[in-house]
PDB file of C-alpha atoms and ligand atoms in Angstrom:
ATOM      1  CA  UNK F   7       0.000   0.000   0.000  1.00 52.00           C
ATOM      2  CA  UNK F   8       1.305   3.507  -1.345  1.00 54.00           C
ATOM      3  CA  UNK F   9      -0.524   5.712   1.522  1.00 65.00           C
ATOM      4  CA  UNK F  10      -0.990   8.379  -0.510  1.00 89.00           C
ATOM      5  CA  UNK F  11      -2.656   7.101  -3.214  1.00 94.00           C
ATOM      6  CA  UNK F  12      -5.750   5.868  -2.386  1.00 95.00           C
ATOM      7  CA  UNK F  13      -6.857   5.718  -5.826  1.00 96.00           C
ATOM      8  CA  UNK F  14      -4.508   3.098  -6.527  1.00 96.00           C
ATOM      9  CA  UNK F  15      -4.805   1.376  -3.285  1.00 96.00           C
ATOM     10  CA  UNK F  16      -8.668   0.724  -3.963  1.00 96.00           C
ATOM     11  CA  UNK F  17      -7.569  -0.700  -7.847  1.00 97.00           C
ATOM     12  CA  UNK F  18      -4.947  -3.368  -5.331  1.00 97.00           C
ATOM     13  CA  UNK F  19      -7.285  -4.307  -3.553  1.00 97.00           C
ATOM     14  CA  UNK F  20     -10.086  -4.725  -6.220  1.00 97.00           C
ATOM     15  CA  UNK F  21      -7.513  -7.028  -8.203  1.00 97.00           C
ATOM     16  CA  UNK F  22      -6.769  -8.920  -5.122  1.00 97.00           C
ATOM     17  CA  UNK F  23     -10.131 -10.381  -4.839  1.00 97.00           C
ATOM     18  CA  UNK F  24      -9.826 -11.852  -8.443  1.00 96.00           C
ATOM     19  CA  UNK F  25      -9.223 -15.582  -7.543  1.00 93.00           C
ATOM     20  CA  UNK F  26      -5.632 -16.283  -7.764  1.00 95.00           C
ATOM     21  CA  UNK F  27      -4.619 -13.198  -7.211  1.00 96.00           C
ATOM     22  CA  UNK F  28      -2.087 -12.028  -4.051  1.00 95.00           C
ATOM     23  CA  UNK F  29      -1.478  -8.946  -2.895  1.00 95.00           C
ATOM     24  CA  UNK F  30       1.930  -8.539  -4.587  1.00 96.00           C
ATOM     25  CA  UNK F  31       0.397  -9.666  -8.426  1.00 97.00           C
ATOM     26  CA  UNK F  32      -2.412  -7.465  -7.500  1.00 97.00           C
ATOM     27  CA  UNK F  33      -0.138  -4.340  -7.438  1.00 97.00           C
ATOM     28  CA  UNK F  34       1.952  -5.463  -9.958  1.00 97.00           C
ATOM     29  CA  UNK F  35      -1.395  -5.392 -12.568  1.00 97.00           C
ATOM     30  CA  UNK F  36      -2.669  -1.749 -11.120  1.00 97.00           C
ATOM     31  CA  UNK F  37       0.566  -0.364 -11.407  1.00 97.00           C
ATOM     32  CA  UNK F  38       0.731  -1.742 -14.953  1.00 97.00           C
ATOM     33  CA  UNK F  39      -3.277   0.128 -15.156  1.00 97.00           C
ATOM     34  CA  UNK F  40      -1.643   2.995 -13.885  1.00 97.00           C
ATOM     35  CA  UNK F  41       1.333   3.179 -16.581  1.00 97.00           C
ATOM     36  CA  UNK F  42      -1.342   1.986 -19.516  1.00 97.00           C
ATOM     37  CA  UNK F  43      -2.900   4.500 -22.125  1.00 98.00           C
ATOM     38  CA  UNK F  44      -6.262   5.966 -20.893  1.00 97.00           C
ATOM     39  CA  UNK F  45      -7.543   3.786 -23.868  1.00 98.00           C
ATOM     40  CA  UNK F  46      -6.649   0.719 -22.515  1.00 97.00           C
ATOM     41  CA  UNK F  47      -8.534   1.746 -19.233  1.00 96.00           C
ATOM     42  CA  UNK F  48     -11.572   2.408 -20.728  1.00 97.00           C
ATOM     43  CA  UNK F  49     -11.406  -0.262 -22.983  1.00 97.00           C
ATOM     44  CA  UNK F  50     -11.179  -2.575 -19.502  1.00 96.00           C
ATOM     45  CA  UNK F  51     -13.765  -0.918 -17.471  1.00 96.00           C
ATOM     46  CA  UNK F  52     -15.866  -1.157 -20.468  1.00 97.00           C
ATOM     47  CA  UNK F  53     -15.449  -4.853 -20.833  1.00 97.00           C
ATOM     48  CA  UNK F  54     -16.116  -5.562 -17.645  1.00 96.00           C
ATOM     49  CA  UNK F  55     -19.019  -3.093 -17.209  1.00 96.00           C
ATOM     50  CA  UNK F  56     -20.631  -4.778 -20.526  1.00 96.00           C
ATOM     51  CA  UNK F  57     -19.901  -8.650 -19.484  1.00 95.00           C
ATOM     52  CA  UNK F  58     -22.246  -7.384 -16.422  1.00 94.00           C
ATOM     53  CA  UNK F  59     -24.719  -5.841 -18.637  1.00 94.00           C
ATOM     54  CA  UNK F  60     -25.505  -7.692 -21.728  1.00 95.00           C
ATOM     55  CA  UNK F  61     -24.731 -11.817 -20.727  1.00 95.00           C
ATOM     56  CA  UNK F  62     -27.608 -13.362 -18.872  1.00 94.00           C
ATOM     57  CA  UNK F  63     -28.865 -16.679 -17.577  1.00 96.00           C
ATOM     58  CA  UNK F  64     -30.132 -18.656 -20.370  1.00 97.00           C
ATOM     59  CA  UNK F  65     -33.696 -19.818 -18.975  1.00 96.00           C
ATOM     60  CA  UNK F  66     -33.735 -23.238 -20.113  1.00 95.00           C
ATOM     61  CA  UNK F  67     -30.170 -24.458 -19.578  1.00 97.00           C
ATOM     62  CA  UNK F  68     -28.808 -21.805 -17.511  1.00 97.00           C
ATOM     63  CA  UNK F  69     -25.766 -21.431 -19.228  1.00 97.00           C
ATOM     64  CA  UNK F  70     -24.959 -17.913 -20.267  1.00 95.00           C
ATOM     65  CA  UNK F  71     -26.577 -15.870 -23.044  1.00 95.00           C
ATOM     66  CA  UNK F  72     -26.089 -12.743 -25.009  1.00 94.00           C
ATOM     67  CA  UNK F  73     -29.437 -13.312 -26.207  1.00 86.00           C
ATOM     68  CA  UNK F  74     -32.728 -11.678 -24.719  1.00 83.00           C
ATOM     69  CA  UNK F  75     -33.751 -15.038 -22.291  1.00 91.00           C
ATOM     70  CA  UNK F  76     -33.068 -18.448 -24.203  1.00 95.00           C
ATOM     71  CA  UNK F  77     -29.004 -19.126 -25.698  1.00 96.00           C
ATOM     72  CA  UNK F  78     -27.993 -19.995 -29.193  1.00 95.00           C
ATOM     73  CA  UNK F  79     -27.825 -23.805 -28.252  1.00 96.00           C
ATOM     74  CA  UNK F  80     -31.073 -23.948 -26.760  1.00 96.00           C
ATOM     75  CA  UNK F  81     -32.779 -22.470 -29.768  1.00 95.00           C
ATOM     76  CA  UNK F  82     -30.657 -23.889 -32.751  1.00 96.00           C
ATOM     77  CA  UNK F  83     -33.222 -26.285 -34.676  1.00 95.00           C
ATOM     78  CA  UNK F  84     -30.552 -28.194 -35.888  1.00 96.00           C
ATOM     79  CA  UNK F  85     -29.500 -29.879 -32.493  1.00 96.00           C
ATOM     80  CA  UNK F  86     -31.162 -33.067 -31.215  1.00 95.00           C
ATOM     81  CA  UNK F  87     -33.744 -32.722 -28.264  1.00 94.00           C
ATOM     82  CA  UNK F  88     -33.137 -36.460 -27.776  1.00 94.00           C
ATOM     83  CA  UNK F  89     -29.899 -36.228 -25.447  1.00 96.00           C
ATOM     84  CA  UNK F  90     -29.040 -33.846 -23.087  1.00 97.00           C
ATOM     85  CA  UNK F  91     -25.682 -33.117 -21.952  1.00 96.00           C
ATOM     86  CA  UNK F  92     -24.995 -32.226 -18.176  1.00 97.00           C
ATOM     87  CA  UNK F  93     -22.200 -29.963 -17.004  1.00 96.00           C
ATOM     88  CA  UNK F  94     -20.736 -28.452 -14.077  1.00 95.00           C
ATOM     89  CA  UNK F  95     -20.778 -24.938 -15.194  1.00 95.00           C
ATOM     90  CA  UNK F  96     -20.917 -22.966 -18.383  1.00 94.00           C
ATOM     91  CA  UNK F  97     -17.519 -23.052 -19.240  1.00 91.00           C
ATOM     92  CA  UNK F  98     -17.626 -26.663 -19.785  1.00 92.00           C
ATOM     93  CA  UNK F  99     -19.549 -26.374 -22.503  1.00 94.00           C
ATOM     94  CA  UNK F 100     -17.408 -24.287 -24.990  1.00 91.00           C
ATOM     95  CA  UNK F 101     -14.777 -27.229 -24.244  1.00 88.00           C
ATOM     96  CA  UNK F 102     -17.400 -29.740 -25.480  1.00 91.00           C
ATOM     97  CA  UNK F 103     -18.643 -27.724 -28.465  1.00 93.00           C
ATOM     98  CA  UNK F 104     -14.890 -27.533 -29.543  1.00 90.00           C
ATOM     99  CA  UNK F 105     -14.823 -30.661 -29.792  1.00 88.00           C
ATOM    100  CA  UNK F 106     -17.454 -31.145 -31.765  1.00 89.00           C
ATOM    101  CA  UNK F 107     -18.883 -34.572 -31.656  1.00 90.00           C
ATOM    102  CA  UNK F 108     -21.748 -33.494 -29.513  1.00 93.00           C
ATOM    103  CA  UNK F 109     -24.988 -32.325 -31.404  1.00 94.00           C
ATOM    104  CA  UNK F 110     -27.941 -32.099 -28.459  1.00 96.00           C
ATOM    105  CA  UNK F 111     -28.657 -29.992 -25.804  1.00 97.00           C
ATOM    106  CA  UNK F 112     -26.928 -28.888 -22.466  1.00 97.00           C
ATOM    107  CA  UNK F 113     -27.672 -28.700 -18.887  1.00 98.00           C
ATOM    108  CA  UNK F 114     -25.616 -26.432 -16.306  1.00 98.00           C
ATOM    109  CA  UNK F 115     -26.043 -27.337 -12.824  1.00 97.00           C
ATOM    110  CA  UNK F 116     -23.862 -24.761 -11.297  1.00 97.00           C
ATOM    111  CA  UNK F 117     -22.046 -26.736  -9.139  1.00 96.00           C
ATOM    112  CA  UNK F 118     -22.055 -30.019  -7.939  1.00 96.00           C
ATOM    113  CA  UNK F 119     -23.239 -31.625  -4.426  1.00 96.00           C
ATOM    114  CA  UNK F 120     -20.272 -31.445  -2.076  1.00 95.00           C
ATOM    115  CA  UNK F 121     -21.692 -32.353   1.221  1.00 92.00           C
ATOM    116  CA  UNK F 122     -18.578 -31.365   3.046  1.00 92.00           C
ATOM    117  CA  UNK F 123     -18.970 -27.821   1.619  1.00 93.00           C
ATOM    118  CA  UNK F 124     -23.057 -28.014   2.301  1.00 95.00           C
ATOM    119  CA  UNK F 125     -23.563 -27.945  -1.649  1.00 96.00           C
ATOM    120  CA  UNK F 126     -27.047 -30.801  -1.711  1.00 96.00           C
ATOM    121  CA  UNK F 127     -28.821 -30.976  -4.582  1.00 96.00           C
ATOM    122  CA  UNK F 128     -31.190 -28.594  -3.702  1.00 96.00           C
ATOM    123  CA  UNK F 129     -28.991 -25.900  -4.325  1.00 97.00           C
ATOM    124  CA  UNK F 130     -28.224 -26.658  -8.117  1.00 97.00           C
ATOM    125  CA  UNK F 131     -30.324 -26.582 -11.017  1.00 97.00           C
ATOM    126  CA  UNK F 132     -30.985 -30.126 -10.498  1.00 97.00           C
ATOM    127  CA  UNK F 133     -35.089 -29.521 -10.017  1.00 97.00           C
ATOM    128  CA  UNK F 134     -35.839 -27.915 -13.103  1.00 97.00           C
ATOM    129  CA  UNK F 135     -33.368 -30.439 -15.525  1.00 97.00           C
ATOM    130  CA  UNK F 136     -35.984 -32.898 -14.153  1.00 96.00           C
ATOM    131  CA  UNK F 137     -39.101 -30.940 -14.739  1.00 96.00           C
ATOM    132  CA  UNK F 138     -37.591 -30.246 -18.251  1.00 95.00           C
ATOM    133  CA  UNK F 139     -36.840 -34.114 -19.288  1.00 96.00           C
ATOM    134  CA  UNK F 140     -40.124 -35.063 -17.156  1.00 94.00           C
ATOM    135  CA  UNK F 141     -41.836 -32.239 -19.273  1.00 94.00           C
ATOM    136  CA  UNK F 142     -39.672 -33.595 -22.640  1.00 94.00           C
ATOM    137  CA  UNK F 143     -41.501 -37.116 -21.951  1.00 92.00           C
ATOM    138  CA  UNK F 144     -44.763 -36.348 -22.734  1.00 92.00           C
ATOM    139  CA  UNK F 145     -44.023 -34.607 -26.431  1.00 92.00           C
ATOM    140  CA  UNK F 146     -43.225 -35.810 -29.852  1.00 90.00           C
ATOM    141  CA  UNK F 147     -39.197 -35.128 -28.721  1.00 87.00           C
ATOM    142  CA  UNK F 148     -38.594 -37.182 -25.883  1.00 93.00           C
ATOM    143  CA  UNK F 149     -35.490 -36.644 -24.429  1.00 95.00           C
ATOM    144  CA  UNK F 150     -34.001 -40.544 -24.730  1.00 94.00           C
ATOM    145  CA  UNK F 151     -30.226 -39.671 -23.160  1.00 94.00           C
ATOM    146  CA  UNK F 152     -28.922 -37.941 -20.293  1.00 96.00           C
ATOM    147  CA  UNK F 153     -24.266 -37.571 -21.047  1.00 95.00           C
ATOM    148  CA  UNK F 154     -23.187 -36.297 -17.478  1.00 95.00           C
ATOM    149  CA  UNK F 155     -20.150 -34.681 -18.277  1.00 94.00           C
ATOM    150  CA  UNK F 156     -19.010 -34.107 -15.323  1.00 92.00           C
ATOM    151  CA  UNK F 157     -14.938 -34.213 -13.576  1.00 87.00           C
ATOM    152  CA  UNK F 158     -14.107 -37.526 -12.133  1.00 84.00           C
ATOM    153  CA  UNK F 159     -13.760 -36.200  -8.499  1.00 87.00           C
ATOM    154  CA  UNK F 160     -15.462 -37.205  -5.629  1.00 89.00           C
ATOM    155  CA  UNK F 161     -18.262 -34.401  -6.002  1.00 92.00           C
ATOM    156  CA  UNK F 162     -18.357 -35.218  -9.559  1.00 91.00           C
ATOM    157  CA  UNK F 163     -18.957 -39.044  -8.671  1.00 91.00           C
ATOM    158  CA  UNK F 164     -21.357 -38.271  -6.056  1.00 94.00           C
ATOM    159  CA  UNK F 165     -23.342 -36.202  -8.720  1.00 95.00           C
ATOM    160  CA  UNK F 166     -23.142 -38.648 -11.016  1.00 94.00           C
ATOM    161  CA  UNK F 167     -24.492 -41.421  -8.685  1.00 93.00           C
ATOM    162  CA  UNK F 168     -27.294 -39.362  -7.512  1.00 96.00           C
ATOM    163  CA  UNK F 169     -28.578 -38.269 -11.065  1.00 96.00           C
ATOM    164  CA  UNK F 170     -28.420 -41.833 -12.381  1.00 94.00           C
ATOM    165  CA  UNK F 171     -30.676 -43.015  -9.807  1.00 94.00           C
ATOM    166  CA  UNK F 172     -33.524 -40.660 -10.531  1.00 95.00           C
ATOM    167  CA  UNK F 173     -32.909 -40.706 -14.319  1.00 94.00           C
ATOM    168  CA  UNK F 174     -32.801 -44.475 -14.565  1.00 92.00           C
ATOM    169  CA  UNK F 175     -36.158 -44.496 -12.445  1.00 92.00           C
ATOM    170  CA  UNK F 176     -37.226 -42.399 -15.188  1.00 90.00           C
ATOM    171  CA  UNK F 177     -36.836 -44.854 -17.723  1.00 89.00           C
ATOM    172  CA  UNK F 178     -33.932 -42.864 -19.271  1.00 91.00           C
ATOM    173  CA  UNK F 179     -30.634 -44.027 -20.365  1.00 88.00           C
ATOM    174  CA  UNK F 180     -27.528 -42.136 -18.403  1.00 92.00           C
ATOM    175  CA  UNK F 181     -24.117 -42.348 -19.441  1.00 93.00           C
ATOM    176  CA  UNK F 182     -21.085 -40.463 -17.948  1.00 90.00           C
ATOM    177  CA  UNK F 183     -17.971 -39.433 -19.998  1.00 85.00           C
ATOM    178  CA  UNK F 184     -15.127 -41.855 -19.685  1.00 72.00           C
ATOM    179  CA  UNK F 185     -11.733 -42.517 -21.336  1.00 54.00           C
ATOM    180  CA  UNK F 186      -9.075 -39.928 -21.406  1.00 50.00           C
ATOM    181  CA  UNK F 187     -10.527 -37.961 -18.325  1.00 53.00           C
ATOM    182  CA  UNK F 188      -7.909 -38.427 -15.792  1.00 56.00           C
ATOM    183  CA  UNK F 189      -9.015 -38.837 -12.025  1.00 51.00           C
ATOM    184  CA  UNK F 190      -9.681 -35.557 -10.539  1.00 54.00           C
ATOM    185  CA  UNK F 191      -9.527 -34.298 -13.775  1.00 57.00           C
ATOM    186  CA  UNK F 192     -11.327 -30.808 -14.702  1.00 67.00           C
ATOM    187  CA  UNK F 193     -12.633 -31.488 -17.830  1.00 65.00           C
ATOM    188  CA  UNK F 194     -12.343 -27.498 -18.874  1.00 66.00           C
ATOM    189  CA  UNK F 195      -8.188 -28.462 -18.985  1.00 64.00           C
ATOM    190  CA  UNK F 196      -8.613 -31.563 -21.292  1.00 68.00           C
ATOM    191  CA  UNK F 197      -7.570 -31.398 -24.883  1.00 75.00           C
ATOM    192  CA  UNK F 198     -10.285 -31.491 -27.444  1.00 76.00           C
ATOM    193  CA  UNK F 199      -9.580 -34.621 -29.341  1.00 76.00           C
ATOM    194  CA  UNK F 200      -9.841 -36.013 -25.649  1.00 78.00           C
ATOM    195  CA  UNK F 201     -12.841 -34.777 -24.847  1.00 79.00           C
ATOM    196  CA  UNK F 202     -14.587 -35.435 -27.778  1.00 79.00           C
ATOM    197  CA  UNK F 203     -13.324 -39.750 -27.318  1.00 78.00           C
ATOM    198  CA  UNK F 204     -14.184 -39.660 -24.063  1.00 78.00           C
ATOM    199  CA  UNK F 205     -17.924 -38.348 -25.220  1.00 81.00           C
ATOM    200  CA  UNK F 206     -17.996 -40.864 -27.908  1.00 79.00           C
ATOM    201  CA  UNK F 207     -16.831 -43.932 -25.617  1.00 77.00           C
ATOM    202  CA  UNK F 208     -19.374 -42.548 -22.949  1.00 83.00           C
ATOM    203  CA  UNK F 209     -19.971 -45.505 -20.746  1.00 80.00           C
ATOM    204  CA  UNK F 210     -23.791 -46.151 -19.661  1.00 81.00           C
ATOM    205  CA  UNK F 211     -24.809 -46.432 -16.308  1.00 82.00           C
TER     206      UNK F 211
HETATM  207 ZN1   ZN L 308     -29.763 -22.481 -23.222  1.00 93.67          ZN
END
């Protein structure tokens, strides 16, 4: 802390909330804010005023949107409503659309159950992917597969096991992604080409 510059002092300790971030990396980037062209500061506030402002919750798989309530994904009419592709958070799902061997729908929970951090499956988005499938059941598009693409942790495994015993009481077919996703790995840090095997070798539960 410079003392006397309380402007700067506020941008150090702004940064040093970012996760990752200590206090000595968090001067070291407002200093670097501080030596920067005024355009690159507006340009940054601006960004980060209009990442706030125009990216929502998409309503029916709660990933994010730039659209007014439903995503892209949700409302393509190319995609398959028969499987439906569950993931952690919305992040995972630009890894799996790089890869590109997936062609249905997606699910964010945000999160996954982690009883020793009190995450339960009341507080994901657990209740309405089962309304939604539940809902699915009784049209013309029947949702027929449930991919839970989720990390092979413990939380992940725990969320797996839960899920597959309501979907399979559901009559649906669950699989979870398998080769090439190392234990404990994060699935946002796996390769593509990795990904997309370990989607196509999905192993049914
Ligand atoms: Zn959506």
């Amino acid at each position: 802390m410079i003392g006397n510059l309380p402007s700067l002092d506020k941008l150090i300790h702004e940064f040093s909330k970012l996760p990752g971030i200590g206090p000595k990396s968090a001067a070291r980037l407002a200093y670097h804010v501080l030596k920067s062209s005024q355009e690159f500061a507006d340009d940054f506030s601006s960004a980060i005023t209009e990442v706030k402002e125009n990216i929502s919750v998409c309503e029916n798989c709660f990933s994010y949107t730039e659209e007014e309530s439903i995503c892209r994904i949700c409302s393509d009419p190319k995609r398959t409503d028969e499987a439906i592709c569950v993931v952690e958070s919305p992040s995972d799902i630009s890894s799996i659309e790089s890869s590109g061997v997936f062609r249905g729908r997606y699910h964010v929970l945000h999160g996954v159950i982690s009883p020793l951090d009190g995450i339960g499956p009341q507080d994901l988005k657990i209740a309405p992917l089962l309304s939604k499938i539940k809902d699915s059941l009784a049209t013309d598009a029947p949702v027929k597969e449930v991919i839970l693409a989720l990390d092979a942790d413990l939380e992940g495994d725990t969320t797996v096991l839960y899920l597959a015993k309501i979907l399979g009481e559901m009559g649906l077919q669950t699989s979870r992604i398998a080769h090439g996703v190392p234990i404990g790995g994060d699935i946002d840090y796996i390769d593509h080409r990795t990904l997309g095997r370990a989607i196509e070798n999905r192993i049914q539960i």
